[in-house]
Amino acid sequence: MATVRYPGTGKNLVEAGMVDDNMRIDGMKVSFSLIFEKPTDPFIKSVVRAAETAVLTYVSPEVDIKGNISVRTLQEAAPKPGKLLSQVRNIVGISSGKGGVGKSTVTANLAVALTKLGFRVGLLDADIFGPSIPKMFQVEDARPYAERIDGRDQIIPIEKYGVKILSIGFFVDPDQATLWRGGMASNALRQLIGEANWGELDYFLIDLPPGTSDIHLTIVQTLALTGVVVVSTPQPVALADARKGINMFTNEKVNVPILGLVENMAWFTPEELPDNRYYIFGRDGAKKLAEEMNVPLLGQIPIVQGIRESGDEGTPVALDANTPMGKQFLLLANSLVRQVDRRNIEQPPTHIVEVH
Ligand code: ADP
C-alpha cells in the first residue's frame, strides 16, 4: 500500500494512515478497508483500483482481491473512546511544550510513586522522537512478545518495578524514529494501546512527545483521557511552549482537562549548602503560569544530581520512598491522585465497563 499515492495529499496510503488494520488473509483471499475522510471523496474509486492493482502486481496476480477492499470513513474507522482500555480507570497524558524539560523523568517517577500508593499502573511511552522510558526502567533490551488470548494476538507489556510498560522504542530503531511519518507512528501507537494485554489498571500514564503533533491528536481521538499533566521548567521559553500545549488540550474541539502543571528543575541546592536555593531557570515560572491559567500546580521538583543519575541508571528515585527525592515524588503522585479524584467526582468516567 506504500506504493499507492492518495492524490489529495500526494502521500502514500500507509503514510496517510488510510489502511485500516482489519486486514484478513484467508488462503489467497485478501480483504481489508481503506479509510477516507469523507464518503464523498472524489478519489475513492481510483484509489481502490490502484490498491487492487498494487496487490496483484507486488504480491501475486493470483490473489483474490477484486471487490474485497471496502471503504470506511474516518468516523466509522475510529475506535469509539471507551471501547479501548475498558479495564483502565484513569488515563493520564504527560506532556510538555518542549523537549528536555524532564517530562519522561517525571513520568517514570510518577508511575513508580503511584505503585507505592498501592495503585496498579501502566505506562505507555509514546514519545516517538526520544523514547527514554526503556532506559529509565533499565529494560532497553526487552522485546515484548505477543500471546494468543481470547482468540486474539495480544502484546504482553514488560513489567518492571511493578509498572506495566510498553514503549514505541521497543519497536523502532531510535535512529529511525524521526523518519517516522505521522500515520505510521499513530498506527503503531493504536496497536500498543488496543492490541496489548494491559489488564485492569488504576492509572495508565502516557509519556507524550513534546509539543503538539499528530500523535497528540491520535491519542485524544482514540482514548477517553481523564486529563493531562503538563511539565515545564520555570524558564520563559519553556513556559511559552507549555502555554501553547495547554491551549491545544483545552481547545473546545479537543477538550481534555488539564490536571495540573509540574514545575521541574525549579531550583538547585548544593549538598554542602542545603539551605541555599539557586533559581537557575528562573523562579516560580510554572507556578505563576498555573495561577494565570487557572490550573493546579501539582508540585515543584528541584534539580538534583541523583535524579539525573538514577534516570541514566534505570532506577527511578521514587523507588526509595524514604529518601527526600522519593518523598517529593510521592507528594507529587498524591496531588495527581487528588486532582483525578476531584475530576471523577465532577465528571464520572464514562469509559469504565464494570464487570460483574
Ligand atoms: P524530556 O522527557 O522532557 O525530554 P527528560 O526526562 O529526558 O526530559 O530529562 C532531560 C534530562 O534532564 C535527563 O538527562 C534527565 O536525567 C535530566 N533531568 C530531568 N529532571 C531533572 C531534575 N529534576 N534534576 C536533575 N536532572 C533532571
Coordinates of C-alpha atoms and ligand atoms in Angstrom, one line a residue:
M1 CA 0.0 0.0 0.0
A2 CA 3.0 2.2 0.4
T3 CA 3.3 2.2 -3.4
V4 CA -0.1 3.8 -3.9
R5 CA -0.4 7.6 -3.6
Y6 CA -3.5 9.4 -2.4
P7 CA -3.8 12.2 -5.0
G8 CA -5.4 14.6 -2.5
T9 CA -2.2 14.9 -0.5
G10 CA 0.4 13.1 -2.6
K11 CA 1.2 10.9 0.4
N12 CA 1.2 7.1 0.1
L13 CA -1.6 5.2 1.7
V14 CA 0.4 3.9 4.6
E15 CA 1.9 7.3 5.4
A16 CA -1.5 8.9 5.2
G17 CA -2.8 6.4 7.7
M18 CA -5.5 5.3 5.2
V19 CA -5.0 1.5 5.5
D20 CA -7.3 0.1 8.2
D21 CA -5.8 -2.6 10.5
N22 CA -8.6 -5.0 9.8
M23 CA -6.7 -6.9 7.0
R24 CA -7.7 -10.5 6.6
I25 CA -5.7 -13.1 4.7
D26 CA -7.5 -16.4 4.1
G27 CA -5.5 -18.5 1.7
M28 CA -5.3 -16.4 -1.4
K29 CA -8.2 -14.2 -0.4
V30 CA -7.2 -10.9 1.0
S31 CA -9.6 -8.3 2.3
F32 CA -9.2 -5.0 4.1
S33 CA -10.6 -1.5 4.3
L34 CA -9.3 1.8 3.2
I35 CA -10.1 4.8 5.3
F36 CA -11.3 8.1 3.7
E37 CA -12.1 11.3 5.5
K38 CA -15.5 11.7 3.7
P39 CA -17.8 9.3 1.9
T40 CA -17.9 11.9 -0.9
D41 CA -14.1 11.8 -1.5
P42 CA -13.7 12.1 -5.3
F43 CA -10.6 9.8 -5.3
I44 CA -12.3 6.7 -3.7
K45 CA -12.8 4.7 -6.9
S46 CA -9.4 5.4 -8.4
V47 CA -7.5 4.8 -5.1
V48 CA -9.3 1.4 -4.5
R49 CA -8.5 0.4 -8.1
A50 CA -4.8 1.4 -7.7
A51 CA -4.7 -0.6 -4.4
E52 CA -6.1 -3.7 -6.1
T53 CA -3.5 -3.3 -8.9
A54 CA -0.7 -2.9 -6.3
V55 CA -1.7 -6.2 -4.6
L56 CA -1.9 -8.0 -7.9
T57 CA 1.4 -6.6 -9.0
Y58 CA 3.6 -6.7 -5.9
V59 CA 2.1 -9.7 -4.1
S60 CA 0.8 -12.1 -6.8
P61 CA -1.5 -12.0 -9.7
E62 CA -3.3 -15.0 -8.1
V63 CA -4.5 -13.0 -5.1
D64 CA -8.3 -12.8 -4.8
I65 CA -8.6 -9.1 -4.1
K66 CA -11.1 -7.6 -6.6
G67 CA -14.1 -6.3 -4.7
N68 CA -12.5 -7.2 -1.4
I69 CA -11.3 -3.7 -0.5
S70 CA -14.1 -2.0 1.4
V71 CA -14.2 1.7 2.1
R72 CA -14.8 3.2 5.6
T73 CA -14.9 6.9 6.6
L74 CA -12.7 8.2 9.3
Q75 CA -15.6 8.4 11.7
E76 CA -16.6 4.7 11.2
A77 CA -13.0 3.6 11.5
A78 CA -12.1 5.5 14.6
P79 CA -12.5 3.2 17.6
K80 CA -15.1 4.7 19.9
P81 CA -13.4 6.2 23.0
G82 CA -14.4 3.9 25.8
K83 CA -14.1 0.7 23.8
L84 CA -10.3 0.7 24.3
L85 CA -8.7 0.2 27.7
S86 CA -12.1 -0.5 29.2
Q87 CA -10.5 -2.0 32.3
V88 CA -8.5 1.1 33.0
R89 CA -9.9 3.6 35.5
N90 CA -7.8 6.7 34.7
I91 CA -5.8 7.6 31.6
V92 CA -3.4 10.4 32.1
G93 CA -1.2 12.0 29.4
I94 CA 2.0 13.6 30.5
S95 CA 3.1 16.4 28.1
S96 CA 5.5 19.3 27.7
G97 CA 5.8 22.2 25.4
K98 CA 9.4 21.4 24.6
G99 CA 11.9 18.6 24.9
G100 CA 14.4 18.2 27.7
V101 CA 12.3 19.7 30.5
G102 CA 12.1 16.4 32.3
K103 CA 8.8 15.1 31.1
S104 CA 10.0 11.4 30.9
T105 CA 11.8 11.7 34.3
V106 CA 8.6 13.0 35.9
T107 CA 6.5 10.3 34.2
A108 CA 8.8 7.4 35.2
N109 CA 8.9 8.6 38.9
L110 CA 5.2 9.3 39.0
A111 CA 4.5 5.8 37.7
V112 CA 6.7 4.3 40.4
A113 CA 5.3 6.6 43.1
L114 CA 1.7 5.6 42.2
T115 CA 2.6 1.9 42.7
K116 CA 3.9 2.9 46.2
L117 CA 0.5 4.4 46.9
G118 CA -1.0 1.0 46.1
F119 CA -2.3 1.6 42.6
R120 CA -2.0 -0.7 39.6
V121 CA -0.1 1.3 37.0
G122 CA 0.6 1.0 33.2
L123 CA 2.9 3.3 31.3
L124 CA 2.9 3.8 27.5
D125 CA 5.9 5.6 26.1
A126 CA 4.5 7.4 23.1
D127 CA 7.5 9.8 22.7
I128 CA 8.4 8.9 19.2
F129 CA 11.2 11.4 19.0
G130 CA 13.0 10.2 22.1
P131 CA 11.6 7.2 23.7
S132 CA 13.6 7.2 27.0
I133 CA 11.3 5.2 29.3
P134 CA 13.0 1.9 28.5
K135 CA 16.3 3.3 29.7
M136 CA 14.8 4.9 32.8
F137 CA 13.4 1.5 33.7
Q138 CA 16.5 -0.5 32.6
V139 CA 14.5 -2.5 30.1
E140 CA 16.1 -1.3 26.9
D141 CA 16.8 -4.8 25.6
A142 CA 13.3 -6.1 26.4
R143 CA 11.4 -7.3 23.3
P144 CA 7.8 -7.7 24.2
Y145 CA 6.1 -10.8 22.6
A146 CA 2.6 -11.5 21.6
E147 CA 0.4 -14.2 23.1
R148 CA -2.9 -15.5 21.9
I149 CA -5.5 -14.5 24.5
D150 CA -9.3 -14.9 23.9
G151 CA -8.7 -15.7 20.3
R152 CA -6.6 -12.5 19.7
D153 CA -2.9 -12.0 19.4
Q154 CA -2.0 -9.5 22.2
I155 CA 1.2 -7.8 23.1
I156 CA 2.3 -8.5 26.6
P157 CA 3.7 -5.4 28.4
I158 CA 7.0 -5.6 30.1
E159 CA 6.7 -5.4 33.9
K160 CA 9.4 -3.6 35.9
Y161 CA 9.2 -2.1 39.4
G162 CA 5.5 -3.1 39.5
V163 CA 4.7 -1.0 36.4
K164 CA 3.5 -2.5 33.1
I165 CA 5.4 -0.8 30.3
L166 CA 5.3 -0.6 26.5
S167 CA 7.4 1.8 24.6
I168 CA 7.4 2.8 20.9
G169 CA 11.2 2.4 21.5
F170 CA 10.8 -1.4 21.8
F171 CA 9.7 -1.5 18.2
V172 CA 11.5 1.4 16.4
D173 CA 15.2 1.8 15.9
P174 CA 15.9 5.1 17.8
D175 CA 17.9 6.4 14.9
Q176 CA 15.0 6.0 12.6
A177 CA 12.3 7.4 14.9
T178 CA 12.3 10.9 13.5
L179 CA 11.8 9.5 10.0
W180 CA 8.5 8.0 11.0
R181 CA 5.7 9.8 9.4
G182 CA 2.6 10.8 11.3
G183 CA 0.4 8.0 10.0
M184 CA 2.9 5.2 10.7
A185 CA 3.6 6.3 14.2
S186 CA -0.1 6.8 15.0
N187 CA -0.9 3.3 13.7
A188 CA 1.8 1.8 15.8
L189 CA 0.6 3.6 18.9
R190 CA -3.0 2.5 18.3
Q191 CA -1.7 -1.1 18.3
L192 CA 0.2 -0.6 21.5
I193 CA -3.0 0.7 23.1
G194 CA -5.6 -1.6 21.6
E195 CA -3.7 -4.8 21.0
A196 CA -1.8 -5.1 24.2
N197 CA -2.9 -7.0 27.2
W198 CA -2.9 -4.1 29.8
G199 CA -5.5 -5.8 32.0
E200 CA -7.0 -3.9 35.0
L201 CA -5.3 -0.7 35.9
D202 CA -5.9 2.2 38.1
Y203 CA -3.6 4.5 36.3
F204 CA -2.5 4.4 32.7
L205 CA 0.2 7.1 32.1
I206 CA 1.2 8.1 28.6
D207 CA 4.5 9.8 28.0
L208 CA 3.6 12.1 25.1
P209 CA 6.0 13.6 22.6
P210 CA 7.0 17.2 23.3
G211 CA 5.0 20.0 21.6
T212 CA 1.8 19.4 19.6
S213 CA 1.6 16.8 16.9
D214 CA -0.4 14.2 15.1
I215 CA 0.4 11.8 17.9
H216 CA -1.4 14.0 20.4
L217 CA -4.5 14.0 18.2
T218 CA -4.4 10.3 17.7
I219 CA -4.3 9.8 21.5
V220 CA -7.1 12.2 22.2
Q221 CA -9.2 10.7 19.4
T222 CA -8.5 7.1 20.4
L223 CA -8.9 7.3 24.2
A224 CA -11.1 8.9 26.7
L225 CA -8.4 10.7 28.6
T226 CA -9.1 11.6 32.2
G227 CA -6.7 14.6 31.7
V228 CA -3.2 15.8 31.1
V229 CA -0.3 16.8 33.2
V230 CA 2.0 19.5 31.8
V231 CA 5.7 19.5 32.8
S232 CA 7.7 22.7 32.4
T233 CA 10.8 24.3 33.7
P234 CA 10.4 27.9 35.1
Q235 CA 12.3 29.2 32.0
P236 CA 10.3 31.7 29.9
V237 CA 10.9 29.8 26.6
A238 CA 9.7 26.5 28.1
L239 CA 6.7 28.3 29.6
A240 CA 5.7 29.9 26.3
D241 CA 5.5 26.4 24.8
A242 CA 3.7 24.9 27.8
R243 CA 1.1 27.6 27.4
K244 CA 0.6 26.5 23.7
G245 CA 0.2 22.9 24.9
I246 CA -2.4 23.8 27.5
N247 CA -4.3 25.8 24.9
M248 CA -4.2 22.8 22.5
F249 CA -5.7 20.5 25.1
T250 CA -8.3 22.9 26.4
N251 CA -9.4 23.9 22.8
E252 CA -13.1 23.2 22.5
K253 CA -12.5 20.6 19.8
V254 CA -10.0 18.6 21.8
N255 CA -11.5 19.4 25.3
V256 CA -9.2 17.4 27.6
P257 CA -8.9 18.7 31.1
I258 CA -5.5 19.9 32.5
L259 CA -5.0 18.0 35.7
G260 CA -2.1 20.3 36.6
L261 CA 1.4 21.7 36.0
V262 CA 4.6 20.3 37.3
E263 CA 7.5 22.7 37.7
N264 CA 10.7 20.7 37.1
M265 CA 14.2 22.0 37.7
A266 CA 12.6 24.6 39.9
W267 CA 15.9 25.3 41.8
F268 CA 19.2 23.8 42.6
T269 CA 20.5 23.2 46.2
P270 CA 24.2 22.1 46.5
E271 CA 24.7 19.3 49.0
E272 CA 27.2 21.4 51.0
L273 CA 24.8 24.4 51.3
P274 CA 21.5 22.7 52.0
D275 CA 19.7 25.9 52.9
N276 CA 20.6 27.7 49.7
R277 CA 18.4 27.7 46.6
Y278 CA 19.6 28.8 43.2
Y279 CA 16.9 29.5 40.7
I280 CA 18.9 28.6 37.6
F281 CA 16.0 28.6 35.2
G282 CA 14.1 31.5 36.9
R283 CA 11.9 31.5 39.9
D284 CA 8.3 30.1 40.2
G285 CA 7.7 30.5 36.4
A286 CA 5.4 27.5 36.2
K287 CA 3.8 28.3 39.5
K288 CA 2.8 31.7 38.1
L289 CA 1.7 30.2 34.8
A290 CA -0.6 27.8 36.8
E291 CA -2.1 30.7 38.6
E292 CA -2.6 32.7 35.5
M293 CA -4.2 29.9 33.5
N294 CA -6.2 28.7 36.5
V295 CA -4.8 25.2 36.6
P296 CA -3.5 23.4 39.7
L297 CA 0.3 23.4 40.4
L298 CA 0.9 19.7 41.3
G299 CA 4.4 20.2 42.6
Q300 CA 7.9 21.7 42.2
I301 CA 10.8 19.4 41.7
P302 CA 14.4 20.8 42.2
I303 CA 17.4 20.0 40.1
V304 CA 19.2 17.1 41.9
Q305 CA 22.2 15.2 40.6
G306 CA 20.6 12.0 41.9
I307 CA 17.5 12.4 39.8
R308 CA 19.7 12.6 36.7
E309 CA 22.0 9.7 37.7
S310 CA 19.1 7.4 38.7
G311 CA 17.4 8.2 35.4
D312 CA 20.5 7.1 33.5
E313 CA 21.0 4.0 35.6
G314 CA 17.4 3.0 35.2
T315 CA 16.5 3.1 38.9
P316 CA 14.0 6.0 39.4
V317 CA 14.5 7.9 42.7
A318 CA 10.8 7.2 43.6
L319 CA 11.8 3.6 44.2
D320 CA 13.1 4.6 47.7
A321 CA 10.2 6.4 49.4
N322 CA 12.5 7.1 52.4
T323 CA 14.8 9.5 50.6
P324 CA 13.9 13.2 50.3
M325 CA 13.5 12.8 46.5
G326 CA 11.4 9.7 46.9
K327 CA 9.1 11.6 49.2
Q328 CA 8.9 14.5 46.8
F329 CA 7.6 12.2 44.1
L330 CA 5.2 10.6 46.5
L331 CA 3.8 14.0 47.3
L332 CA 3.5 14.7 43.5
A333 CA 1.7 11.4 42.9
N334 CA -0.6 12.3 45.8
S335 CA -1.6 15.7 44.3
L336 CA -2.2 14.0 41.0
V337 CA -4.5 11.5 42.6
R338 CA -6.4 14.3 44.4
Q339 CA -6.9 16.1 41.1
V340 CA -8.0 12.9 39.3
D341 CA -10.5 12.1 42.1
R342 CA -11.8 15.6 42.0
R343 CA -12.4 15.3 38.2
N344 CA -14.1 11.9 38.6
I345 CA -16.5 13.3 41.2
E346 CA -17.3 16.2 38.9
Q347 CA -17.5 14.1 35.8
P348 CA -17.6 10.3 36.4
P349 CA -15.6 8.4 33.8
T350 CA -17.8 7.1 31.1
H351 CA -15.4 4.5 29.7
I352 CA -15.3 2.1 32.6
V353 CA -17.1 -1.1 31.9
E354 CA -18.0 -2.7 35.2
V355 CA -17.5 -6.5 35.0
H356 CA -19.9 -8.4 37.3
Ligands
ADP1 P1 12.1 15.2 28.4 O1 11.4 13.9 28.6 O2 11.3 16.4 28.7 O3 12.8 15.3 27.1 P2 14.0 14.0 30.3 O4 13.1 13.5 31.4 O5 14.6 13.1 29.3 O6 13.3 15.2 29.5 O7 15.1 14.9 31.0 C1 16.2 15.5 30.3 C2 17.5 15.4 31.1 O8 17.4 16.1 32.3 C3 17.7 13.9 31.5 O9 19.1 13.7 31.4 C4 17.3 13.9 33.0 O10 18.0 12.9 33.7 C5 17.6 15.3 33.5 N1 16.6 15.7 34.5 C6 15.3 15.8 34.4 N2 14.8 16.3 35.6 C7 15.8 16.5 36.4 C8 15.9 17.0 37.7 N3 14.8 17.4 38.4 N4 17.1 17.1 38.3 C9 18.2 16.7 37.6 N5 18.2 16.2 36.3 C10 17.0 16.1 35.7

